[in-house]
Amino acid sequence: MSDQGSFYQRDRSWHPAAFTPQYKTSVLRSPQYPLLSLENTISEMTGPRFGHNKIGPLDNDLIRNYAKTGDPIGQRIIVYGRVLDENARPVPGALLEFWQANAGGRYRHKKETYLAALDPNFGGCGRTITDEEGRYWFRTIKPGAYPWPNGVNDWRPAHIHFSIFGHAFAQRLITQMYFEGDPMIWQCPIVSTIPDKAGIEMLIASLDRNATLPMDSLAYKFDIVLRGRRSTMFENRMEGN
Amino acid sequence: MFQRLKTLKESPSQTAGPYVHIGATPNWVEITGVWEEDLGLVLIGPDTRGERIIIKGRVFDGSGTPLKDALIEIWQADADGLYNSPEERRGKADPNFVGWGRQPTDGVTGEYRFETIKPGRVPYKDGRLMAPHITFWIVARGINIGLHTRLYFGDEEAANAECPVLARIEHKHRVQTLIAARSEEKGLPTYTFDIHLQGEKETVFFDI
């Protein structure tokens, strides 16, 4: 760690812009002034770290962690992958949180009113911490597509939300994972906030038959890339003297 | 021909959506029994060093309507100006203060609220001290990539006046959007920090 400095500038033409009117809620929730560029200070180059002591044994098992009377209904899947930085180095000790709808596209949330039924054995939240090689995995039910009041007939593709903590607050990221082959991906106003097709493809998990558990669960591979950082050999020392 | 750089692209951001609480604060939306307590709700304990304060406010959209589905995370130094992070090399931060917190905005009023301690000053890149500040990160439905800003304290006029980050704001009237006004609540210093996503009172957001 001692040879690491500030983070590579975020490529804001690769990420979604703030103002993306096809996603209607962004219209009034997008800043109009330009962002003020701020070279990383120690306030951005540090961040919270979470120990394994906070994580329960079922936190990465959405099939079991809310089960009351049996297993949830739906396609059993394993999602696994690595958290890397832009230098392709693993990010160990990263906290990942994920949340999703059930197999019918229904979220367990008090403000949710979609008519598809709740599953009494499915909560929809999980979390885990990456290992020394940046690897993670969790087990869940494949979420269903979900209608939402944007256009009169807009549907979200099947997706799992991810929240990722790296090693610094500058790396903080929330994104969504989609499933290989889903035709809804290319019709979604939220997906299309990402300007580059290659960027969208980074968020599509691949079906991995080699990681599938025969007679049990399909598997999807989803790698996540966080910002990389410079070596301090190119920088002033933090204390500036 | 050219040599390809061996760098990857960052995973693109997507909105946290309206149901971010399921993953971030499940107990708060009555998904109970999965994990005991939501991360980041409590920042301080009896052994945390420093002056107890409350920070609170609301997040407004471009029509002046408060967001009732936002999620706010804060990151701050301890009372001595040290971060509780392995990347902190200037000293050892207070072990009883993680320095990170997370709160949803209230589903009816839109208000968020943190009980924390006032941070000490930390240095800018060139060694000059920045004014005491708390880093904010805001996500919500309709926000495609999390917004970074900073809370500064209304009763730190001298430090604010010499803060090298605040000095970089070209339009001086916008500095005020980062400064939380002090009042008292339950005998504690209370700082109100309203965030305006858009419009005349738009808060300064940073590309960090």
XYZ file of C-alpha atoms in Angstrom:
449
model
C 0.000 0.000 0.000
C 2.789 2.409 0.842
C 3.673 3.120 -2.795
C 0.158 4.090 -3.825
C -1.132 7.543 -4.531
C -4.136 9.250 -6.016
C -6.705 7.531 -8.199
C -6.918 7.741 -11.951
C -9.361 10.341 -13.088
C -12.844 8.959 -13.546
C -13.807 8.787 -17.246
C -17.091 10.645 -17.095
C -17.799 9.977 -20.767
C -17.745 6.236 -19.996
C -20.092 6.511 -17.010
C -23.670 7.724 -17.496
C -24.143 11.484 -17.608
C -26.252 12.983 -14.819
C -28.897 14.315 -17.236
C -30.395 11.449 -19.274
C -33.967 12.488 -20.102
C -35.083 9.065 -21.339
C -34.747 8.120 -17.670
C -37.265 10.687 -16.493
C -36.340 10.961 -12.817
C -32.848 12.121 -13.799
C -34.253 15.343 -15.286
C -34.831 17.083 -11.947
C -32.123 15.213 -10.051
C -29.123 16.113 -12.227
C -26.807 19.023 -11.375
C -26.584 21.707 -14.066
C -23.315 23.282 -12.985
C -20.186 21.406 -13.986
C -18.597 19.278 -11.267
C -15.661 20.970 -9.542
C -12.542 18.923 -10.269
C -10.642 18.163 -7.088
C -7.329 16.354 -7.103
C -7.521 13.600 -4.513
C -6.739 14.675 -0.975
C -6.423 12.293 1.926
C -10.186 12.721 2.453
C -10.802 10.874 -0.827
C -7.834 8.488 -0.757
C -8.975 6.880 2.494
C -12.182 4.992 3.139
C -13.896 2.692 5.593
C -12.856 -0.962 5.787
C -15.144 -3.684 7.016
C -14.006 -6.783 8.850
C -15.353 -10.272 8.413
C -16.667 -10.035 11.987
C -19.633 -8.001 10.688
C -20.611 -10.683 8.181
C -22.911 -13.535 9.195
C -22.624 -17.061 7.747
C -25.764 -16.704 5.595
C -25.168 -13.136 4.454
C -24.109 -14.326 0.974
C -26.853 -16.961 0.718
C -30.112 -15.335 -0.386
C -31.703 -18.764 -0.712
C -31.388 -19.293 3.030
C -30.972 -15.927 4.732
C -34.694 -15.061 4.798
C -36.164 -18.548 4.506
C -39.090 -19.145 6.875
C -40.846 -22.301 5.711
C -38.644 -23.596 2.895
C -36.643 -22.473 -0.101
C -37.702 -19.484 -2.215
C -39.291 -20.245 -5.598
C -37.300 -19.561 -8.748
C -34.183 -20.331 -10.740
C -31.351 -21.152 -8.353
C -28.132 -19.395 -9.382
C -24.622 -18.700 -8.152
C -23.090 -15.318 -8.944
C -19.331 -15.098 -8.650
C -16.446 -13.015 -9.866
C -13.562 -10.800 -8.873
C -13.173 -7.187 -7.887
C -10.204 -5.711 -9.733
C -8.838 -2.222 -10.178
C -8.036 -0.556 -13.496
C -4.481 -1.927 -13.239
C -6.068 -5.409 -13.217
C -4.921 -5.952 -9.630
C -7.307 -7.704 -7.252
C -9.042 -5.639 -4.572
C -9.079 -7.786 -1.414
C -11.217 -6.974 1.607
C -13.830 -5.115 -0.447
C -17.356 -5.106 0.963
C -20.009 -5.962 -1.623
C -23.706 -5.531 -0.954
C -26.393 -6.711 -3.351
C -30.148 -6.446 -3.542
C -32.771 -7.622 -5.983
C -36.394 -8.495 -6.701
C -37.703 -12.052 -6.376
C -38.344 -14.472 -9.252
C -41.544 -12.610 -10.184
C -39.941 -9.175 -10.241
C -41.342 -8.117 -6.843
C -39.170 -6.225 -4.354
C -39.624 -6.574 -0.605
C -39.917 -2.841 0.126
C -42.692 -0.914 1.833
C -43.025 1.553 -1.048
C -43.322 -1.201 -3.690
C -46.807 -1.812 -5.127
C -46.291 -4.168 -8.087
C -49.022 -6.831 -8.178
C -46.665 -9.811 -8.494
C -46.561 -11.721 -5.214
C -43.948 -11.548 -2.508
C -42.129 -14.791 -1.808
C -42.388 -15.535 1.933
C -38.964 -17.169 1.821
C -37.088 -14.459 -0.052
C -35.764 -11.182 1.381
C -33.545 -10.031 -1.474
C -30.444 -8.695 0.287
C -26.956 -10.065 0.734
C -23.367 -9.045 1.303
C -19.862 -10.455 1.320
C -16.210 -9.441 1.478
C -13.688 -10.278 -1.251
C -10.875 -12.682 -0.396
C -7.129 -12.129 -0.866
C -7.469 -12.562 -4.638
C -10.441 -10.221 -4.849
C -12.881 -13.092 -5.341
C -16.491 -13.173 -4.135
C -19.540 -15.337 -4.637
C -23.131 -15.563 -3.499
C -26.135 -17.784 -4.051
C -29.598 -16.511 -4.932
C -32.707 -16.817 -7.118
C -32.594 -15.240 -10.568
C -34.706 -12.058 -10.378
C -37.636 -11.469 -12.721
C -38.147 -8.501 -15.036
C -40.005 -5.625 -13.453
C -42.361 -2.905 -14.809
C -41.805 0.700 -13.749
C -43.546 4.005 -14.287
C -41.226 5.729 -16.755
C -42.659 5.220 -20.222
C -46.144 3.685 -20.179
C -44.744 0.231 -20.930
C -41.176 0.214 -19.632
C -39.722 -2.883 -17.996
C -36.402 -3.341 -16.278
C -34.355 -6.317 -17.464
C -33.593 -8.918 -14.803
C -30.905 -7.290 -12.665
C -29.090 -7.392 -9.350
C -27.965 -4.133 -7.740
C -24.376 -4.013 -6.443
C -22.804 -1.607 -3.967
C -18.999 -1.849 -3.757
C -16.567 -0.367 -1.250
C -12.952 -0.481 -2.383
C -10.072 0.840 -0.337
C -10.933 4.512 -0.637
C -14.018 6.697 -0.729
C -12.946 7.745 -4.256
C -13.656 4.164 -5.410
C -17.190 4.027 -4.034
C -19.515 2.606 -6.683
C -23.082 1.442 -7.104
C -24.035 -0.385 -10.277
C -26.320 -3.109 -11.652
C -25.613 -6.566 -13.036
C -27.575 -7.896 -16.019
C -27.869 -11.413 -17.445
C -26.375 -12.641 -20.716
C -28.879 -12.962 -23.512
C -31.688 -10.903 -21.974
C -33.373 -8.965 -24.838
C -34.739 -6.401 -22.357
C -31.233 -5.032 -21.703
C -31.187 -3.219 -25.034
C -34.602 -1.615 -24.491
C -34.038 -0.205 -21.016
C -33.810 3.586 -20.461
C -31.602 3.054 -17.385
C -29.169 0.751 -19.176
C -28.983 3.202 -22.068
C -27.799 5.996 -19.771
C -24.413 4.302 -20.347
C -23.207 5.843 -23.614
C -20.899 3.090 -24.889
C -22.050 -0.415 -25.847
C -18.774 -1.779 -24.465
C -19.604 -0.136 -21.134
C -23.003 -1.835 -21.068
C -21.367 -5.158 -21.867
C -19.173 -4.782 -18.770
C -22.363 -5.059 -16.715
C -23.664 -8.239 -18.378
C -22.786 -11.401 -16.468
C -21.907 -14.466 -18.520
C -23.501 -17.838 -18.024
C -20.721 -20.157 -16.869
C -21.543 -23.807 -17.380
C -18.221 -24.819 -15.818
C -19.160 -23.201 -12.496
C -22.723 -24.518 -12.571
C -23.619 -27.059 -9.912
C -25.190 -30.008 -11.782
C -28.778 -30.723 -10.691
C -28.639 -27.672 -8.396
C -27.761 -24.146 -9.625
C -26.731 -22.297 -12.770
C -23.744 -19.954 -12.432
C -23.055 -16.439 -13.722
C -19.670 -14.740 -13.713
C -19.551 -11.015 -12.978
C -16.239 -9.175 -12.573
C -16.218 -5.607 -11.263
C -13.542 -2.991 -11.954
C -12.863 -0.124 -9.547
C -10.642 2.893 -10.118
C -6.909 2.217 -10.211
C -4.299 4.370 -8.546
C -0.978 5.887 -9.383
C 2.356 5.093 -7.907
C 3.551 7.907 -5.679
C 6.840 8.086 -7.579
C 5.090 10.549 -9.860
C 3.614 12.628 -7.079
C 4.436 15.084 -4.352
C 4.558 13.463 -0.984
C 1.327 13.726 0.978
C 2.804 16.047 3.577
C 4.046 18.302 0.823
C 7.509 18.936 2.207
C 0.535 -0.431 -34.817
C 0.703 0.720 -31.238
C 1.246 -0.857 -27.872
C -1.942 -1.410 -25.943
C -2.069 -0.053 -22.409
C -2.742 -2.748 -19.872
C -5.515 -0.938 -18.095
C -9.142 -1.923 -17.670
C -12.097 0.413 -17.799
C -13.970 1.089 -14.562
C -17.342 -0.653 -14.278
C -19.933 1.965 -15.269
C -22.168 3.332 -12.538
C -25.919 2.818 -12.509
C -28.585 4.417 -10.357
C -29.130 2.943 -6.890
C -32.865 2.985 -7.669
C -35.783 3.523 -5.289
C -35.194 0.327 -3.317
C -31.543 0.869 -2.379
C -32.566 0.363 1.253
C -33.127 -3.354 0.697
C -29.390 -3.795 0.346
C -28.075 -0.875 2.385
C -30.499 -0.582 5.313
C -32.722 -3.693 5.219
C -33.886 -3.425 8.824
C -35.015 0.130 8.108
C -37.443 -1.245 5.463
C -38.571 -4.048 7.766
C -36.491 -6.820 6.226
C -35.535 -8.152 9.608
C -33.663 -11.228 10.722
C -31.155 -11.230 7.858
C -28.534 -9.185 9.664
C -28.761 -7.699 13.112
C -28.087 -4.054 12.480
C -27.785 -1.872 9.426
C -24.214 -0.737 8.778
C -23.344 2.882 9.431
C -26.380 3.964 11.448
C -24.360 4.586 14.617
C -21.047 6.432 14.416
C -20.197 7.164 18.024
C -20.013 5.263 21.308
C -19.197 6.241 24.876
C -15.459 5.955 24.232
C -15.322 7.993 21.029
C -13.186 11.089 21.512
C -14.358 14.520 20.416
C -17.157 17.027 20.503
C -20.606 15.506 19.929
C -22.571 17.143 17.137
C -25.697 16.544 15.068
C -25.777 17.074 11.350
C -29.055 17.027 9.486
C -30.770 18.320 6.400
C -32.687 17.417 3.288
C -31.870 16.808 -0.364
C -33.928 18.835 -2.863
C -34.536 18.230 -6.554
C -34.700 20.938 -9.216
C -38.349 21.711 -8.364
C -37.578 22.247 -4.669
C -39.132 18.928 -3.638
C -37.231 16.942 -0.987
C -36.034 13.471 -1.968
C -37.664 10.824 0.210
C -35.709 7.921 -1.245
C -32.092 9.110 -1.137
C -29.259 7.399 0.698
C -26.448 9.459 2.181
C -23.031 8.250 3.222
C -20.506 10.342 5.124
C -16.768 9.894 5.635
C -14.776 11.997 8.059
C -11.628 12.241 10.146
C -11.593 11.811 13.922
C -11.284 14.665 16.411
C -7.522 14.852 15.802
C -7.854 14.950 12.014
C -6.896 11.315 11.373
C -8.798 8.869 9.179
C -9.536 5.363 10.433
C -8.169 3.719 7.286
C -5.153 1.551 6.421
C -4.222 4.292 3.943
C -3.763 6.781 6.802
C -0.017 7.070 7.427
C 0.162 10.160 9.623
C -0.796 8.376 12.824
C -3.334 6.072 14.421
C -6.919 7.256 14.388
C -9.295 6.890 17.348
C -10.066 3.130 17.411
C -13.547 3.931 18.717
C -14.506 5.920 15.652
C -14.838 4.348 12.198
C -15.642 7.708 10.614
C -18.188 6.344 8.150
C -21.951 6.606 8.405
C -24.991 5.904 6.284
C -28.554 7.149 6.607
C -31.618 7.147 4.360
C -33.640 10.312 3.978
C -36.950 9.957 5.813
C -39.754 8.483 3.692
C -42.210 11.209 4.799
C -40.194 14.347 5.595
C -37.072 13.718 3.538
C -34.816 14.560 6.486
C -31.542 12.786 7.187
C -29.685 12.969 10.449
C -26.306 11.834 11.825
C -24.984 11.984 15.357
C -21.221 12.197 15.123
C -18.221 14.223 16.296
C -16.684 17.318 14.843
C -13.667 16.320 12.733
C -10.209 17.800 13.164
C -8.375 19.472 10.294
C -6.503 17.433 7.707
C -3.872 18.602 5.210
C -4.324 19.356 1.551
C -1.784 17.893 -0.891
C 0.699 20.707 -0.332
C 0.522 20.506 3.464
C -1.757 23.482 4.074
C -4.613 22.587 6.394
C -8.098 22.222 4.960
C -10.985 23.482 7.087
C -12.843 20.799 9.089
C -15.163 19.002 6.709
C -17.232 15.870 6.217
C -17.322 14.168 2.813
C -20.821 13.343 1.555
C -21.842 10.803 -1.083
C -25.449 10.896 -2.291
C -27.212 8.203 -4.285
C -30.897 7.862 -5.192
C -33.362 6.993 -7.891
C -32.666 9.367 -10.783
C -28.994 9.875 -9.830
C -26.949 7.887 -12.351
C -23.615 8.240 -10.570
C -23.135 9.053 -6.879
C -22.614 12.740 -6.094
C -19.684 13.838 -3.923
C -19.799 16.997 -1.870
C -18.435 18.334 1.429
C -20.036 19.783 4.518
C -18.107 22.648 6.130
C -19.018 24.209 9.461
C -20.615 27.636 9.795
C -18.712 28.369 13.024
C -15.277 27.796 11.460
C -15.073 31.057 9.572
C -11.324 31.538 9.904
C -10.518 27.981 8.796
C -13.043 28.124 5.965
C -11.502 31.369 4.730
C -8.105 29.693 4.301
C -9.277 26.271 3.077
C -7.462 25.497 -0.201
C -10.445 23.499 -1.515
C -13.010 26.232 -0.869
C -10.558 28.702 -2.419
C -10.803 26.784 -5.699
C -14.479 27.656 -6.146
C -14.500 30.356 -8.796
C -18.035 31.595 -8.194
C -17.680 32.804 -4.628
C -21.398 32.917 -3.876
C -21.424 29.129 -4.328
C -19.047 28.571 -1.394
C -22.033 29.130 0.882
C -23.727 25.994 -0.515
C -21.127 23.894 1.332
C -21.378 25.638 4.709
C -23.778 24.231 7.301
C -25.402 26.737 9.658
C -25.011 26.059 13.376
C -27.896 25.900 15.839
C -28.575 23.961 19.049
C -30.664 20.862 19.566
C -30.849 18.787 22.770
C -27.962 20.936 24.017
C -25.759 19.754 21.129
C -24.284 21.840 18.354
C -26.455 21.054 15.339
C -25.483 21.811 11.767
C -28.094 21.957 9.016
C -26.783 20.982 5.594
C -29.391 21.059 2.854
C -28.302 19.731 -0.511
C -29.777 21.169 -3.713
C -29.259 18.914 -6.707
C -30.184 21.524 -9.285
C -31.149 25.145 -9.818
C -30.278 28.524 -8.301
C -29.167 27.119 -4.944
C -27.352 24.158 -6.508
C -24.776 22.613 -4.173
C -21.176 22.379 -5.370
C -20.439 18.760 -6.336
C -16.915 17.476 -6.862
C -15.264 15.260 -9.438
C -12.770 13.638 -7.101
